[in-house]
PDB file of C-alpha atoms in Angstrom:
ATOM      1  CA  ARG A  78      -0.146  -0.009  -0.119  1.00  0.00           C
ATOM      2  CA  LYS A  79       2.329   2.331   0.860  1.00  0.00           C
ATOM      3  CA  ASN A  80       3.989   1.930  -2.917  1.00  0.00           C
ATOM      4  CA  PHE A  81       7.366   1.967  -2.387  1.00  0.00           C
ATOM      5  CA  GLU A  82       8.347   1.251  -5.931  1.00  0.00           C
ATOM      6  CA  SER A  83       6.470   3.896  -7.753  1.00  0.00           C
ATOM      7  CA  LEU A  84       9.220   6.268  -5.090  1.00  0.00           C
ATOM      8  CA  ILE A  85      12.759   4.111  -6.107  1.00  0.00           C
ATOM      9  CA  GLN A  86      12.022   3.250  -8.792  1.00  0.00           C
ATOM     10  CA  SER A  87      10.370   7.654  -9.672  1.00  0.00           C
ATOM     11  CA  PHE A  88      13.757   7.660  -8.464  1.00  0.00           C
ATOM     12  CA  ILE A  89      16.435   6.320  -9.981  1.00  0.00           C
ATOM     13  CA  LEU A  90      14.439   6.625 -13.382  1.00  0.00           C
ATOM     14  CA  GLU A  91      15.086  10.719 -12.653  1.00  0.00           C
ATOM     15  CA  LEU A  92      17.432  11.004 -10.002  1.00  0.00           C
ATOM     16  CA  GLY A  93      19.237   8.373  -9.654  1.00  0.00           C
ATOM     17  CA  ASP A  94      22.791   9.342 -11.582  1.00  0.00           C
ATOM     18  CA  THR A  95      22.610  13.043  -9.256  1.00  0.00           C
ATOM     19  CA  GLU A  96      25.513  13.172  -7.028  1.00  0.00           C
ATOM     20  CA  ASP A  97      24.050  15.418  -4.497  1.00  0.00           C
ATOM     21  CA  ALA A  98      20.506  13.272  -4.210  1.00  0.00           C
ATOM     22  CA  TYR A  99      19.932  10.597  -2.193  1.00  0.00           C
ATOM     23  CA  LEU A 100      16.430   9.241  -1.014  1.00  0.00           C
ATOM     24  CA  VAL A 101      16.084   7.343   2.706  1.00  0.00           C
ATOM     25  CA  ILE A 102      13.218   5.835   3.261  1.00  0.00           C
ATOM     26  CA  LYS A 103      11.815   5.367   6.223  1.00  0.00           C
ATOM     27  CA  THR A 104      10.310   2.581   7.545  1.00  0.00           C
ATOM     28  CA  ASN A 105       9.328  -0.654   9.668  1.00  0.00           C
ATOM     29  CA  LEU A 106       9.480  -3.757   8.087  1.00  0.00           C
ATOM     30  CA  LYS A 107       6.445  -5.759   7.661  1.00  0.00           C
ATOM     31  CA  PRO A 108       6.127  -8.409  10.418  1.00  0.00           C
ATOM     32  CA  ASP A 109       7.002 -11.631   8.116  1.00  0.00           C
ATOM     33  CA  MET A 110      10.289 -10.015   6.652  1.00  0.00           C
ATOM     34  CA  THR A 111      13.086  -9.596   6.871  1.00  0.00           C
ATOM     35  CA  LYS A 112      16.037  -7.063   5.690  1.00  0.00           C
ATOM     36  CA  GLU A 113      17.143  -9.718   3.801  1.00  0.00           C
ATOM     37  CA  ASP A 114      13.930 -10.282   2.063  1.00  0.00           C
ATOM     38  CA  LEU A 115      14.061  -6.362   2.054  1.00  0.00           C
ATOM     39  CA  PHE A 116      16.998  -5.620   0.207  1.00  0.00           C
ATOM     40  CA  ASN A 117      16.335  -9.307  -2.169  1.00  0.00           C
ATOM     41  CA  GLN A 118      13.107  -7.027  -3.577  1.00  0.00           C
ATOM     42  CA  PHE A 119      14.825  -3.612  -3.914  1.00  0.00           C
ATOM     43  CA  SER A 120      17.884  -5.790  -5.807  1.00  0.00           C
ATOM     44  CA  TYR A 121      15.708  -6.672  -8.059  1.00  0.00           C
ATOM     45  CA  LEU A 122      13.706  -3.213  -8.698  1.00  0.00           C
ATOM     46  CA  LYS A 123      16.389  -2.144  -9.736  1.00  0.00           C
ATOM     47  CA  ASN A 124      18.423  -4.755 -11.461  1.00  0.00           C
ATOM     48  CA  SER A 125      13.777  -4.254 -12.986  1.00  0.00           C
ATOM     49  CA  ILE A 126      15.671  -1.276 -14.910  1.00  0.00           C
ATOM     50  CA  THR A 127      16.608  -0.831 -18.217  1.00  0.00           C
ATOM     51  CA  ILE A 128      19.139   1.938 -16.829  1.00  0.00           C
ATOM     52  CA  PRO A 129      22.993   1.665 -16.685  1.00  0.00           C
ATOM     53  CA  SER A 130      24.091   0.673 -13.933  1.00  0.00           C
ATOM     54  CA  ASP A 131      25.469   4.232 -12.893  1.00  0.00           C
ATOM     55  CA  LYS A 132      22.193   5.395 -12.264  1.00  0.00           C
ATOM     56  CA  ARG A 133      20.886   2.614  -9.311  1.00  0.00           C
ATOM     57  CA  GLN A 134      22.653   4.833  -6.332  1.00  0.00           C
ATOM     58  CA  ASN A 135      21.802   6.897  -2.804  1.00  0.00           C
ATOM     59  CA  ILE A 136      19.056   5.171  -1.869  1.00  0.00           C
ATOM     60  CA  ILE A 137      19.149   4.146   1.756  1.00  0.00           C
ATOM     61  CA  PHE A 138      17.143   2.220   4.254  1.00  0.00           C
ATOM     62  CA  VAL A 139      16.224   3.730   8.258  1.00  0.00           C
ATOM     63  CA  LEU A 140      14.769   0.713   9.185  1.00  0.00           C
ATOM     64  CA  SER A 141      15.374   0.876  12.423  1.00  0.00           C
ATOM     65  CA  TYR A 142      12.983   2.060  15.433  1.00  0.00           C
ATOM     66  CA  LEU A 143      13.725   6.303  15.374  1.00  0.00           C
ATOM     67  CA  GLU A 144      13.257   8.766  18.396  1.00  0.00           C
ATOM     68  CA  LYS A 145      10.475  11.758  17.862  1.00  0.00           C
ATOM     69  CA  GLU A 146      13.363  14.194  18.647  1.00  0.00           C
ATOM     70  CA  LYS A 147      15.594  12.187  15.212  1.00  0.00           C
ATOM     71  CA  MET A 148      12.630  11.740  12.979  1.00  0.00           C
ATOM     72  CA  ASN A 149      12.638  15.633  13.384  1.00  0.00           C
ATOM     73  CA  TYR A 150      16.129  15.330  12.616  1.00  0.00           C
ATOM     74  CA  LEU A 151      15.111  14.019   9.950  1.00  0.00           C
ATOM     75  CA  TYR A 152      12.723  15.972   8.583  1.00  0.00           C
ATOM     76  CA  ASN A 153      15.255  19.104   9.380  1.00  0.00           C
ATOM     77  CA  ILE A 154      17.102  17.829   7.066  1.00  0.00           C
ATOM     78  CA  SER A 155      15.115  16.331   3.879  1.00  0.00           C
ATOM     79  CA  ASP A 156      14.301  19.092   1.323  1.00  0.00           C
ATOM     80  CA  LEU A 157      11.138  17.389   0.854  1.00  0.00           C
ATOM     81  CA  PHE A 158       9.179  14.215   2.107  1.00  0.00           C
ATOM     82  CA  CYS A 159       7.090  11.978   0.177  1.00  0.00           C
ATOM     83  CA  LEU A 160       4.256   9.610   0.178  1.00  0.00           C
ATOM     84  CA  THR A 161       3.059   7.853  -3.477  1.00  0.00           C
ATOM     85  CA  SER A 162       0.824   5.773  -1.319  1.00  0.00           C
ATOM     86  CA  PHE A 163      -1.725   4.343  -2.677  1.00  0.00           C
ATOM     87  CA  GLY A 164      -4.839   5.544  -0.184  1.00  0.00           C
ATOM     88  CA  GLU A 165      -4.631   7.379   2.890  1.00  0.00           C
ATOM     89  CA  GLY A 166      -6.031   8.068   6.021  1.00  0.00           C
ATOM     90  CA  PHE A 167      -4.615  10.810   8.028  1.00  0.00           C
ATOM     91  CA  SER A 168      -1.127  10.323   7.979  1.00  0.00           C
ATOM     92  CA  LEU A 169       1.191  10.715  10.605  1.00  0.00           C
ATOM     93  CA  PRO A 170       4.570  11.003   9.277  1.00  0.00           C
ATOM     94  CA  LEU A 171       2.955  13.127   6.423  1.00  0.00           C
ATOM     95  CA  SER A 172       1.623  15.870   8.871  1.00  0.00           C
ATOM     96  CA  GLU A 173       4.183  16.104  11.159  1.00  0.00           C
ATOM     97  CA  ALA A 174       6.027  16.589   7.478  1.00  0.00           C
ATOM     98  CA  VAL A 175       4.293  19.840   6.894  1.00  0.00           C
ATOM     99  CA  SER A 176       4.845  20.478  10.477  1.00  0.00           C
ATOM    100  CA  SER A 177       8.634  20.771  10.100  1.00  0.00           C
ATOM    101  CA  LYS A 178       8.145  23.113   7.319  1.00  0.00           C
ATOM    102  CA  THR A 179       9.148  20.622   4.849  1.00  0.00           C
ATOM    103  CA  PRO A 180       7.801  20.483   1.273  1.00  0.00           C
ATOM    104  CA  VAL A 181       5.585  17.688   0.431  1.00  0.00           C
ATOM    105  CA  LEU A 182       5.486  14.824  -2.243  1.00  0.00           C
ATOM    106  CA  CYS A 183       1.933  13.591  -1.916  1.00  0.00           C
ATOM    107  CA  SER A 184      -0.964  12.863  -3.555  1.00  0.00           C
ATOM    108  CA  PRO A 185      -4.657  15.544  -3.722  1.00  0.00           C
ATOM    109  CA  VAL A 186      -6.871  12.946  -2.293  1.00  0.00           C
ATOM    110  CA  GLY A 187      -7.268  11.840   1.089  1.00  0.00           C
ATOM    111  CA  GLY A 188      -7.538  12.938   5.003  1.00  0.00           C
ATOM    112  CA  HIS A 189      -4.357  14.062   4.560  1.00  0.00           C
ATOM    113  CA  ILE A 190      -4.822  17.233   2.610  1.00  0.00           C
ATOM    114  CA  ASP A 191      -6.956  18.902   4.623  1.00  0.00           C
ATOM    115  CA  TYR A 192      -4.035  20.870   5.643  1.00  0.00           C
ATOM    116  CA  ILE A 193      -1.921  20.392   2.679  1.00  0.00           C
ATOM    117  CA  ASP A 194      -1.554  23.345   0.755  1.00  0.00           C
ATOM    118  CA  PRO A 195      -3.561  23.891  -1.833  1.00  0.00           C
ATOM    119  CA  GLU A 196      -1.401  25.158  -4.200  1.00  0.00           C
ATOM    120  CA  ASN A 197       0.952  22.462  -3.280  1.00  0.00           C
ATOM    121  CA  ARG A 198       4.317  22.582  -5.688  1.00  0.00           C
ATOM    122  CA  TYR A 199       4.496  18.543  -5.067  1.00  0.00           C
ATOM    123  CA  PHE A 200       1.554  17.174  -5.883  1.00  0.00           C
ATOM    124  CA  ILE A 201       1.247  13.690  -7.885  1.00  0.00           C
ATOM    125  CA  ASN A 202      -1.295  12.750 -10.177  1.00  0.00           C
ATOM    126  CA  GLY A 203      -2.888   9.341 -11.337  1.00  0.00           C
ATOM    127  CA  SER A 204      -5.741   7.788 -11.652  1.00  0.00           C
ATOM    128  CA  TRP A 205      -8.523   5.239  -9.576  1.00  0.00           C
ATOM    129  CA  ASP A 206      -8.434   1.578  -9.621  1.00  0.00           C
ATOM    130  CA  THR A 207      -9.319  -1.311  -8.485  1.00  0.00           C
ATOM    131  CA  VAL A 208      -6.912  -3.594  -5.165  1.00  0.00           C
ATOM    132  CA  ILE A 209      -5.770  -6.424  -6.187  1.00  0.00           C
ATOM    133  CA  ALA A 210      -4.782  -8.494  -3.804  1.00  0.00           C
ATOM    134  CA  SER A 211      -3.489  -6.445  -1.166  1.00  0.00           C
ATOM    135  CA  PRO A 212      -5.412  -7.667   2.096  1.00  0.00           C
ATOM    136  CA  PRO A 213      -6.960  -6.601   4.335  1.00  0.00           C
ATOM    137  CA  TYR A 214      -8.773  -5.024   1.105  1.00  0.00           C
ATOM    138  CA  ASN A 215     -11.500  -6.019  -1.099  1.00  0.00           C
ATOM    139  CA  PRO A 216     -11.283  -5.933  -4.835  1.00  0.00           C
ATOM    140  CA  ASP A 217     -14.838  -3.939  -5.356  1.00  0.00           C
ATOM    141  CA  SER A 218     -12.581  -1.227  -2.805  1.00  0.00           C
ATOM    142  CA  ASN A 219     -10.490   1.076  -5.911  1.00  0.00           C
ATOM    143  CA  TRP A 220      -6.765   3.090  -4.300  1.00  0.00           C
ATOM    144  CA  TYR A 221      -4.879   5.472  -6.500  1.00  0.00           C
ATOM    145  CA  VAL A 222      -2.981   4.882  -7.925  1.00  0.00           C
ATOM    146  CA  PRO A 223       0.008   7.208  -8.545  1.00  0.00           C
ATOM    147  CA  THR A 224       2.368   7.322 -11.842  1.00  0.00           C
ATOM    148  CA  ILE A 225       5.843   7.082 -12.665  1.00  0.00           C
ATOM    149  CA  ASN A 226       5.786  10.543 -14.967  1.00  0.00           C
ATOM    150  CA  SER A 227       3.907  12.149 -12.042  1.00  0.00           C
ATOM    151  CA  ILE A 228       6.774  11.866  -8.990  1.00  0.00           C
ATOM    152  CA  ARG A 229       9.501  11.974 -11.596  1.00  0.00           C
ATOM    153  CA  LYS A 230       8.400  14.758 -13.191  1.00  0.00           C
ATOM    154  CA  SER A 231       7.599  16.446  -9.420  1.00  0.00           C
ATOM    155  CA  LEU A 232      11.054  14.961  -7.504  1.00  0.00           C
ATOM    156  CA  ARG A 233      12.866  16.934 -10.407  1.00  0.00           C
ATOM    157  CA  LEU A 234      10.583  20.235 -10.408  1.00  0.00           C
ATOM    158  CA  ALA A 235      11.824  19.071  -5.819  1.00  0.00           C
ATOM    159  CA  TYR A 236      15.215  18.715  -6.661  1.00  0.00           C
ATOM    160  CA  GLN A 237      15.317  22.305  -8.906  1.00  0.00           C
ATOM    161  CA  ASP A 238      13.828  24.499  -7.155  1.00  0.00           C
TER     162      ASP A 238
END
């Protein structure tokens, strides 16, 4: 549901060869997932993109719990907070980024639009589509699927800003 795949693909394609651009992914592992599983998925994802190998760099995973002051530090040193998930309610991490005055890349739909500036420069386009094989969601549900092109454009715009 968090759609890290599209974010990683977009970053590699758009900024992967940019020396001073980093993608830091702060997440927790699913209960049934090991670090090795995550890195195998990440390796598969990187290798599935047909680009020169030098574009596969500058992606950092933070998998451990971070105290509030360390999370605040991460927000404050970040140039952009990215949320490319298929659906969000309130989204505490997004609200913390907004509170930290960190620009945010996110969809223009969901519970978070109540506190996001409607003039946000980094909204990502997408479309509503059927949920497939993602319990507890059923196939009669829809979620917002951001496009890779839109994520790439917003990443580039944020980098240039």
